[in-house]
């Protein structure tokens, strides 16, 4: 293991155990970050080669989406071995080196744990297939007999999240349940062996120096599968109040209490953040110190660039955080949604019920109503910069998704035969899927894959990626990259205190709040310039207009 001289940005990792409360966490999607072996797929040494970039950006931690052995049927969320590295991405030694380099630069590491399901390539599932009905190996998963005279109908009519039935039949006639892709069989969390094995995994990575965990679909693990099983209609009608057979059950916290004991056995305690799609009133259960300790707040993923929505979301989530004693988490983009620069460049309020526009090819966007509005790319970026400064000014931790610091847009130009996301295939193309936000990053204007690697890129990069390249933005003080660097640098002054006080700006299209050290954050959601409070302008997302805050912009002010 080599050691590196810490950069000027290095911070002391021996800080208080509360480092995560107001951390800026940068999500790396490993396959699409940087490729050092030229196979078109990002790798661990690629991430290591970009640690100086992450340090210069000024992030406190990175969250690595799964890098475990995987057939990549669901972008790595189909894990074949939780305690190894995919040979396509590197080795455990590469991971050790990455962790060491990140730590040497003052950056912590969060890894993704996918406990609801394994890959069908996992040794356990292969064993279950071979061992047959009634075996202990099948008890690690959810196997049932089919219905109908010869059992050729699935046990229930449940639908998988990615589309199509949630049951698949195996050669001997039994069926197994899969909430997601057919290659992702759900584990049986009533089985102590399953529980024990995940504790082993958490210790494995904690012992290697990992600082925290992001828990995939944390609300799904435990299930009540007593007979008779409910129908899909019944499942949808049942309240999700802790007793639902499949989602957000109270007993999932027994699992997390056990994990918490593991986390707290380390110094500093390992952290965890729940990806839990639950009713807001139930988020604090996951965010409590006795459970995972923090939970994602995804409200901004579904919001328009709208002052009333932003204000309400902040107020609601700070209240929820106060209830749990945790801090909240701000997320504008991740690997599952259309990038926010693009969302904000599309007409408001015309999206599908889930808040997502559906992608269409050729840079057109098919909305739920069937229209194909043109993307206003510039407006989307302008709003994205304003939204970024807004959330980075808030108390709580901010999760950035790789490429948002470049103002990157969603890629719509992916042909059917190049798509990889199972949501595209299982919905028979009705849902274009999530590949458009997972296209490898442009590091340089030129080169075979815009500096991503020596070879190509596993998802096609459009020509317009050149204009967003890191190399191009690097020395440009007006670039989005420079804005993020400056904001993250300045933000340290805010990370000492979690108070926020609303300021009445006297108009509905302006949202303003005060933070410690006499700082005021002002966002103008309207189109006309608005006067700024007296003080020094520390940063603004677009140039001031005659001393006033331009439309669709945010400024950070130190009050006079
Ligand atoms: C989470 C992940 C998503 C994945 C799913 C199944 O929602 O964020 O990418 O497809 O879980 O693991």
XYZ file of C-alpha atoms and ligand atoms in Angstrom:
572
model
C 0.000 0.000 0.000
C 1.506 3.351 -0.971
C 0.912 6.486 1.011
C 0.299 9.888 -0.474
C 0.930 13.340 0.807
C -2.405 14.793 1.843
C -3.543 17.639 -0.391
C -4.095 21.152 0.837
C -7.759 20.228 1.190
C -7.136 17.332 3.512
C -9.061 17.480 6.739
C -8.502 15.587 9.922
C -10.311 12.263 9.871
C -10.158 11.936 13.616
C -12.951 14.505 13.848
C -15.994 13.952 16.037
C -18.136 10.875 15.340
C -20.795 13.269 14.056
C -18.837 13.997 10.862
C -21.741 12.786 8.725
C -24.386 15.193 10.035
C -23.533 17.992 7.633
C -21.256 16.164 5.240
C -21.189 16.618 1.493
C -21.280 13.086 0.109
C -20.448 12.524 -3.547
C -22.027 9.485 -5.167
C -19.700 7.574 -7.462
C -21.322 5.174 -9.888
C -18.176 3.069 -10.364
C -18.867 1.671 -13.827
C -19.217 5.180 -15.231
C -16.659 7.252 -13.351
C -13.213 6.521 -14.792
C -11.771 3.565 -16.675
C -8.057 2.755 -16.387
C -7.908 -0.565 -18.256
C -9.638 0.617 -21.410
C -12.431 -1.984 -21.370
C -15.122 0.695 -21.464
C -16.225 -0.008 -17.902
C -15.130 2.221 -15.034
C -12.976 0.579 -12.363
C -11.642 0.973 -8.837
C -8.196 2.159 -9.940
C -10.028 4.700 -12.104
C -11.644 6.139 -8.989
C -8.277 6.120 -7.214
C -6.752 8.037 -10.111
C -9.377 10.747 -9.567
C -9.024 11.121 -5.803
C -7.187 14.450 -6.300
C -10.192 15.653 -8.313
C -12.551 14.693 -5.466
C -10.264 16.384 -2.944
C -10.161 19.548 -4.997
C -13.926 19.477 -5.327
C -13.967 19.474 -1.533
C -16.315 16.598 -0.705
C -16.330 15.107 2.795
C -17.138 11.557 1.703
C -17.900 9.454 -1.304
C -20.648 6.854 -1.571
C -19.743 4.035 -3.916
C -22.645 2.381 -5.698
C -22.081 -1.397 -5.811
C -18.705 -2.601 -7.083
C -19.226 -6.224 -6.028
C -19.096 -9.206 -8.399
C -22.190 -8.891 -10.537
C -23.582 -9.840 -13.916
C -24.689 -6.191 -14.053
C -28.281 -7.168 -14.736
C -29.293 -4.193 -12.557
C -26.198 -2.032 -12.752
C -24.479 -3.915 -9.918
C -27.518 -3.991 -7.586
C -27.536 -7.700 -8.380
C -24.725 -8.799 -6.065
C -23.121 -12.224 -6.433
C -20.699 -11.836 -3.520
C -20.937 -9.104 -0.882
C -17.377 -9.508 0.313
C -15.428 -9.165 -2.899
C -14.801 -6.807 -5.817
C -16.051 -7.499 -9.321
C -13.009 -8.691 -11.317
C -14.186 -6.395 -14.127
C -13.705 -3.483 -11.713
C -10.623 -4.587 -9.797
C -9.558 -6.466 -6.694
C -9.857 -6.200 -2.924
C -6.298 -4.849 -2.921
C -7.464 -2.083 -5.281
C -10.255 -1.267 -2.834
C -7.806 -1.137 0.070
C -5.681 1.269 -1.919
C -8.687 3.431 -2.822
C -9.780 3.626 0.812
C -6.230 4.526 1.855
C -5.937 7.252 -0.774
C -9.314 8.727 0.081
C -8.508 8.750 3.774
C -5.135 10.331 3.091
C -7.032 13.136 1.363
C -9.497 13.538 4.216
C -12.374 11.867 2.370
C -14.499 9.182 3.985
C -15.990 6.166 2.234
C -19.554 4.878 2.249
C -20.372 1.624 0.466
C -23.713 0.351 -0.771
C -25.250 -2.678 0.919
C -28.005 -4.478 -1.003
C -29.725 -6.711 1.559
C -33.192 -7.264 0.073
C -31.995 -9.528 -2.726
C -28.902 -11.222 -4.085
C -28.013 -11.925 -7.688
C -29.164 -15.265 -9.048
C -25.428 -15.908 -9.520
C -24.870 -15.759 -5.747
C -23.547 -19.101 -4.412
C -26.587 -19.306 -2.114
C -29.058 -19.076 -4.971
C -27.166 -21.582 -7.073
C -27.167 -23.913 -4.061
C -30.910 -23.344 -3.618
C -31.568 -24.307 -7.222
C -29.476 -27.476 -6.904
C -30.746 -28.505 -3.468
C -34.407 -28.593 -4.408
C -37.685 -28.131 -2.515
C -37.787 -28.261 1.226
C -34.003 -27.765 1.542
C -32.307 -25.401 3.973
C -30.732 -23.713 0.938
C -34.171 -22.722 -0.370
C -35.078 -21.337 3.062
C -32.616 -18.487 2.487
C -34.919 -17.203 -0.252
C -38.670 -17.039 -0.766
C -39.730 -20.193 -2.589
C -43.387 -21.238 -2.885
C -45.454 -23.741 -4.823
C -47.428 -22.365 -7.731
C -51.180 -22.267 -8.040
C -53.524 -23.846 -10.568
C -54.054 -27.584 -11.040
C -50.425 -28.256 -11.995
C -48.835 -25.376 -10.117
C -47.987 -23.608 -13.337
C -49.487 -20.320 -12.188
C -47.449 -18.050 -9.874
C -48.273 -18.142 -6.139
C -49.770 -14.616 -6.368
C -50.381 -11.948 -8.990
C -47.722 -9.661 -7.491
C -45.965 -7.334 -9.898
C -42.253 -6.600 -9.706
C -41.051 -3.012 -9.388
C -39.333 -3.237 -12.764
C -42.496 -4.537 -14.461
C -43.817 -8.066 -15.049
C -44.580 -10.777 -12.483
C -42.706 -10.871 -9.157
C -42.393 -14.687 -9.290
C -40.238 -16.877 -11.497
C -40.536 -20.637 -11.903
C -37.491 -22.878 -11.552
C -36.869 -26.230 -13.269
C -38.471 -28.398 -10.571
C -41.665 -26.361 -10.657
C -41.311 -24.173 -7.534
C -41.430 -20.398 -7.789
C -39.195 -17.768 -6.188
C -40.071 -14.204 -5.426
C -38.164 -11.234 -6.855
C -39.254 -7.713 -6.093
C -36.967 -6.359 -8.776
C -35.451 -8.122 -11.773
C -35.809 -11.857 -12.259
C -32.051 -12.039 -11.617
C -32.565 -10.540 -8.113
C -34.220 -13.162 -5.865
C -35.458 -11.725 -2.548
C -33.767 -13.035 0.576
C -35.720 -14.495 3.492
C -35.000 -12.163 6.394
C -36.804 -14.472 8.806
C -33.825 -16.801 8.425
C -31.122 -16.232 11.103
C -28.440 -17.418 8.704
C -29.283 -14.543 6.329
C -29.105 -12.082 9.198
C -25.815 -13.474 10.425
C -24.242 -13.278 7.006
C -25.002 -9.575 6.592
C -23.474 -8.830 9.970
C -20.381 -10.583 8.685
C -20.450 -8.373 5.565
C -20.810 -5.182 7.602
C -17.840 -6.215 9.718
C -15.834 -7.207 6.659
C -16.034 -3.711 5.162
C -15.850 -1.888 8.490
C -12.656 -3.781 9.272
C -11.249 -2.652 5.909
C -11.783 0.965 6.944
C -15.107 1.788 5.327
C -16.761 4.628 7.258
C -20.424 4.012 6.511
C -23.096 2.244 4.531
C -25.941 3.193 2.221
C -28.704 0.643 2.665
C -30.550 -0.244 -0.525
C -34.375 -0.447 -0.266
C -34.038 -0.511 3.512
C -37.811 -0.684 3.985
C -38.290 -4.007 2.195
C -36.248 -6.640 4.010
C -38.699 -8.243 6.435
C -41.966 -9.706 5.139
C -44.992 -11.458 6.557
C -45.586 -14.283 4.123
C -48.069 -16.279 6.120
C -50.799 -17.969 4.054
C -53.079 -17.036 2.479
C -50.900 -14.536 0.614
C -52.713 -11.318 -0.303
C -53.356 -10.301 -3.906
C -51.670 -7.356 -5.631
C -54.856 -5.303 -5.189
C -54.907 -6.110 -1.462
C -51.250 -5.205 -1.125
C -51.861 -1.856 -2.735
C -54.888 -1.175 -0.537
C -53.323 -2.157 2.797
C -52.027 0.742 4.897
C -48.255 1.004 5.211
C -48.364 1.573 8.957
C -45.758 -0.917 10.117
C -47.923 -4.009 9.699
C -48.009 -4.200 5.896
C -46.968 -7.685 4.710
C -44.258 -6.414 2.348
C -43.216 -2.817 2.989
C -41.882 -0.752 5.860
C -42.652 -3.285 8.554
C -41.898 -2.355 12.143
C -39.914 -5.571 12.569
C -37.261 -4.410 10.062
C -35.883 -2.268 12.879
C -34.961 -5.417 14.808
C -32.476 -6.038 11.993
C -31.167 -2.482 12.172
C -30.874 -2.552 15.965
C -28.526 -5.493 15.525
C -26.595 -3.598 12.825
C -26.425 -0.535 15.039
C -24.651 -2.583 17.697
C -22.130 -3.594 15.036
C -21.663 0.002 13.829
C -21.189 1.244 17.375
C -18.556 -1.359 18.115
C -16.198 0.650 15.862
C -14.415 3.861 16.679
C -15.665 6.119 15.277
C -19.005 4.369 14.906
C -19.836 3.411 11.347
C -22.695 5.393 9.860
C -25.622 4.309 7.739
C -28.196 6.007 5.561
C -31.452 4.336 4.589
C -32.905 4.344 1.126
C -36.441 3.943 2.410
C -39.376 4.889 0.224
C -41.868 5.241 3.068
C -44.491 7.672 4.243
C -42.732 10.786 5.601
C -44.143 10.186 9.079
C -42.226 6.898 9.186
C -38.843 8.212 7.986
C -37.689 9.071 11.528
C -37.905 5.382 12.476
C -35.002 4.699 10.111
C -33.135 7.887 10.989
C -33.141 7.257 14.752
C -29.787 6.715 16.406
C -30.937 3.215 17.476
C -31.719 2.292 13.872
C -29.693 3.255 10.774
C -29.075 6.798 11.999
C -29.959 8.732 8.839
C -32.480 8.364 6.004
C -32.685 9.824 2.547
C -35.157 12.586 1.885
C -36.049 12.317 -1.794
C -38.622 15.101 -1.888
C -36.543 17.356 -4.125
C -36.268 14.599 -6.723
C -39.974 14.931 -7.295
C -40.348 18.697 -6.925
C -40.454 21.368 -9.579
C -38.171 24.383 -9.369
C -40.827 26.119 -7.329
C -40.508 28.369 -4.250
C -43.536 27.020 -2.378
C -42.475 23.413 -2.923
C -38.869 24.088 -1.911
C -39.910 25.987 1.223
C -42.344 23.274 2.295
C -39.835 20.491 1.652
C -37.186 22.200 3.777
C -39.608 22.880 6.635
C -41.028 19.344 6.585
C -37.687 17.619 6.484
C -36.040 19.735 9.149
C -39.014 18.891 11.367
C -38.633 15.178 10.609
C -34.916 15.376 11.356
C -35.651 17.080 14.664
C -38.070 14.257 15.491
C -35.454 11.558 14.938
C -32.497 13.526 16.273
C -30.684 12.923 12.999
C -29.839 15.380 10.252
C -31.675 15.418 6.962
C -30.226 14.669 3.542
C -30.606 16.782 0.406
C -30.597 15.004 -2.925
C -31.161 16.627 -6.315
C -30.012 13.701 -8.450
C -28.888 10.104 -8.171
C -28.421 7.048 -10.380
C -32.167 6.307 -10.436
C -33.657 9.557 -11.713
C -33.452 11.980 -14.628
C -30.645 14.463 -13.897
C -31.926 17.677 -12.335
C -30.397 20.015 -14.951
C -32.704 18.241 -17.392
C -35.756 18.025 -15.109
C -35.578 21.774 -14.595
C -35.357 22.413 -18.325
C -38.643 20.662 -19.036
C -42.099 22.153 -18.534
C -43.230 21.926 -14.899
C -46.017 19.775 -13.645
C -46.441 17.748 -16.817
C -44.543 14.743 -15.635
C -45.802 11.281 -14.829
C -47.378 10.497 -11.470
C -43.942 9.541 -10.129
C -42.557 12.954 -11.067
C -40.415 11.556 -13.846
C -40.647 12.536 -17.454
C -40.302 9.504 -19.677
C -37.371 9.669 -22.044
C -37.686 9.511 -25.753
C -34.904 9.217 -28.270
C -33.424 12.078 -30.249
C -33.264 14.481 -27.323
C -37.018 14.739 -27.165
C -38.894 14.038 -23.995
C -42.133 12.171 -23.955
C -44.249 13.353 -21.065
C -47.040 11.322 -19.555
C -49.590 13.134 -21.677
C -47.767 12.114 -24.831
C -46.348 15.534 -25.729
C -42.710 15.880 -26.718
C -41.548 19.240 -25.390
C -38.111 20.519 -26.273
C -35.590 20.646 -23.515
C -34.493 24.172 -22.575
C -30.978 23.055 -21.660
C -29.666 26.457 -20.656
C -32.567 27.212 -18.391
C -32.233 23.768 -16.831
C -28.588 24.425 -15.998
C -29.275 27.876 -14.644
C -31.926 26.494 -12.304
C -29.722 23.534 -11.416
C -26.959 25.904 -10.265
C -29.468 27.889 -8.230
C -30.903 24.730 -6.662
C -27.413 23.439 -5.845
C -26.466 26.608 -3.959
C -29.842 26.483 -2.219
C -29.350 22.955 -0.882
C -25.668 23.436 -0.106
C -26.694 26.363 2.087
C -29.085 24.225 4.122
C -28.342 22.393 7.349
C -28.069 18.627 6.923
C -25.974 16.554 4.607
C -25.951 16.995 0.850
C -25.614 14.045 -1.502
C -24.211 14.976 -4.903
C -24.407 12.657 -7.881
C -21.332 12.370 -10.110
C -21.547 14.796 -13.017
C -23.932 17.259 -11.407
C -20.912 19.401 -10.548
C -20.453 19.712 -14.324
C -24.071 20.757 -14.914
C -24.443 17.550 -16.893
C -27.740 16.721 -18.585
C -29.511 13.396 -18.961
C -28.569 11.552 -22.145
C -31.649 10.821 -24.233
C -29.796 9.579 -27.308
C -29.432 5.921 -26.369
C -30.806 3.439 -28.857
C -32.818 0.422 -27.733
C -29.993 -1.984 -28.479
C -27.595 0.027 -26.304
C -29.864 0.202 -23.270
C -28.916 -1.785 -20.174
C -31.473 -0.963 -17.499
C -33.881 -3.818 -16.673
C -36.710 -1.300 -16.233
C -36.485 -0.687 -19.979
C -36.676 -4.382 -20.852
C -39.237 -5.446 -18.274
C -41.574 -2.572 -19.153
C -41.107 -3.469 -22.837
C -39.654 -0.040 -23.494
C -42.549 1.931 -21.995
C -40.153 3.177 -19.341
C -36.910 4.269 -20.984
C -35.091 3.479 -17.773
C -32.171 4.983 -15.945
C -29.297 4.613 -18.405
C -29.442 8.293 -19.371
C -28.025 9.421 -16.017
C -25.416 6.648 -15.947
C -23.409 7.547 -19.039
C -19.631 7.704 -18.334
C -18.362 11.145 -17.327
C -16.577 13.478 -19.748
C -13.180 14.314 -18.275
C -11.675 15.958 -21.353
C -12.982 17.614 -24.501
C -11.275 15.118 -26.786
C -10.101 11.557 -26.731
C -11.774 8.225 -27.373
C -14.322 8.556 -24.565
C -13.843 12.169 -23.476
C -11.064 11.067 -21.125
C -13.210 8.433 -19.386
C -10.716 5.802 -20.543
C -8.519 4.649 -23.373
C -11.288 2.602 -24.914
C -14.921 3.394 -25.514
C -17.676 3.896 -22.984
C -20.162 1.169 -22.049
C -23.047 3.593 -22.651
C -22.772 5.979 -25.601
C -21.589 9.512 -24.837
C -23.192 12.139 -27.087
C -21.091 14.760 -28.881
C -22.430 17.533 -26.656
C -20.647 15.918 -23.679
C -17.469 17.709 -24.848
C -18.878 21.049 -23.711
C -19.251 19.712 -20.132
C -15.776 18.190 -19.802
C -13.887 18.652 -16.556
C -10.853 19.852 -18.515
C -12.858 22.620 -20.103
C -14.458 23.780 -16.868
C -11.350 23.442 -14.744
C -9.826 26.861 -15.182
C -13.039 28.729 -15.980
C -14.233 30.721 -12.966
C -17.729 30.935 -14.472
C -18.116 27.160 -14.878
C -20.469 25.017 -12.853
C -17.467 23.019 -11.609
C -15.879 26.203 -10.243
C -19.170 27.128 -8.591
C -19.363 23.768 -6.799
C -15.705 23.966 -5.708
C -16.192 27.415 -4.281
C -19.465 26.463 -2.582
C -17.989 23.360 -0.972
C -14.996 25.312 0.215
C -17.103 28.098 1.719
C -19.617 25.645 3.157
C -17.213 24.535 5.870
C -18.167 27.716 7.665
C -21.748 26.407 7.809
C -20.966 22.886 8.905
C -20.571 23.819 12.542
C -24.178 24.631 13.215
C -27.538 23.176 12.188
C -29.768 26.186 12.730
C -31.837 27.793 10.022
C -34.044 30.832 10.383
C -36.475 31.817 7.673
C -36.324 35.385 6.414
C -39.447 36.954 5.002
C -38.340 38.321 1.636
C -41.691 39.994 1.175
C -42.494 38.148 -2.042
C -43.573 34.625 -2.925
C -40.963 33.938 -5.587
C -38.017 34.537 -3.245
C -36.965 32.111 -0.522
C -34.420 33.318 2.017
C -32.966 31.946 5.220
C -30.268 32.819 7.704
C -27.465 30.483 8.741
C -24.612 30.805 11.255
C -21.864 33.415 10.964
C -24.274 36.034 9.674
C -24.850 34.216 6.399
C -28.030 34.605 4.369
C -28.995 32.346 1.495
C -31.408 33.893 -1.013
C -32.982 32.114 -3.977
C -34.918 33.986 -6.610
C -37.277 31.516 -8.280
C -38.843 34.227 -10.430
C -37.583 35.725 -13.665
C -37.075 39.376 -12.597
C -33.980 40.543 -10.668
C -34.599 41.191 -6.959
C -32.616 43.385 -4.559
C -30.266 41.603 -2.154
C -29.935 42.252 1.577
C -26.997 44.437 2.548
C -23.749 42.535 2.929
C -20.909 40.890 1.124
C -21.899 38.584 -1.738
C -19.843 35.463 -1.104
C -21.130 33.510 -4.072
C -23.909 33.626 -6.610
C -25.105 31.046 -9.091
C -25.255 33.582 -11.918
C -23.807 37.092 -12.335
C -25.608 39.836 -10.420
C -27.612 42.279 -12.513
C -26.899 45.820 -11.423
C -26.219 44.579 -7.905
C -29.503 42.638 -7.830
C -30.014 38.869 -7.761
C -30.889 37.717 -11.276
C -33.890 35.500 -11.985
C -33.586 31.779 -11.203
C -30.464 32.318 -9.124
C -29.153 31.859 -5.595
C -26.708 34.046 -3.673
C -24.826 33.515 -0.431
C -24.455 36.755 1.495
C -22.558 37.620 4.660
C -24.737 40.219 6.311
C -23.278 43.634 6.886
C -32.469 0.813 -5.280
C -31.349 1.266 -6.188
C -31.697 0.940 -7.603
C -31.873 -0.564 -7.708
C -32.899 -1.079 -6.709
C -32.838 -2.565 -6.568
O -33.631 1.531 -5.492
O -31.100 2.630 -5.988
O -30.717 1.374 -8.495
O -32.296 -0.887 -9.002
O -32.673 -0.563 -5.419
O -31.665 -2.962 -5.917
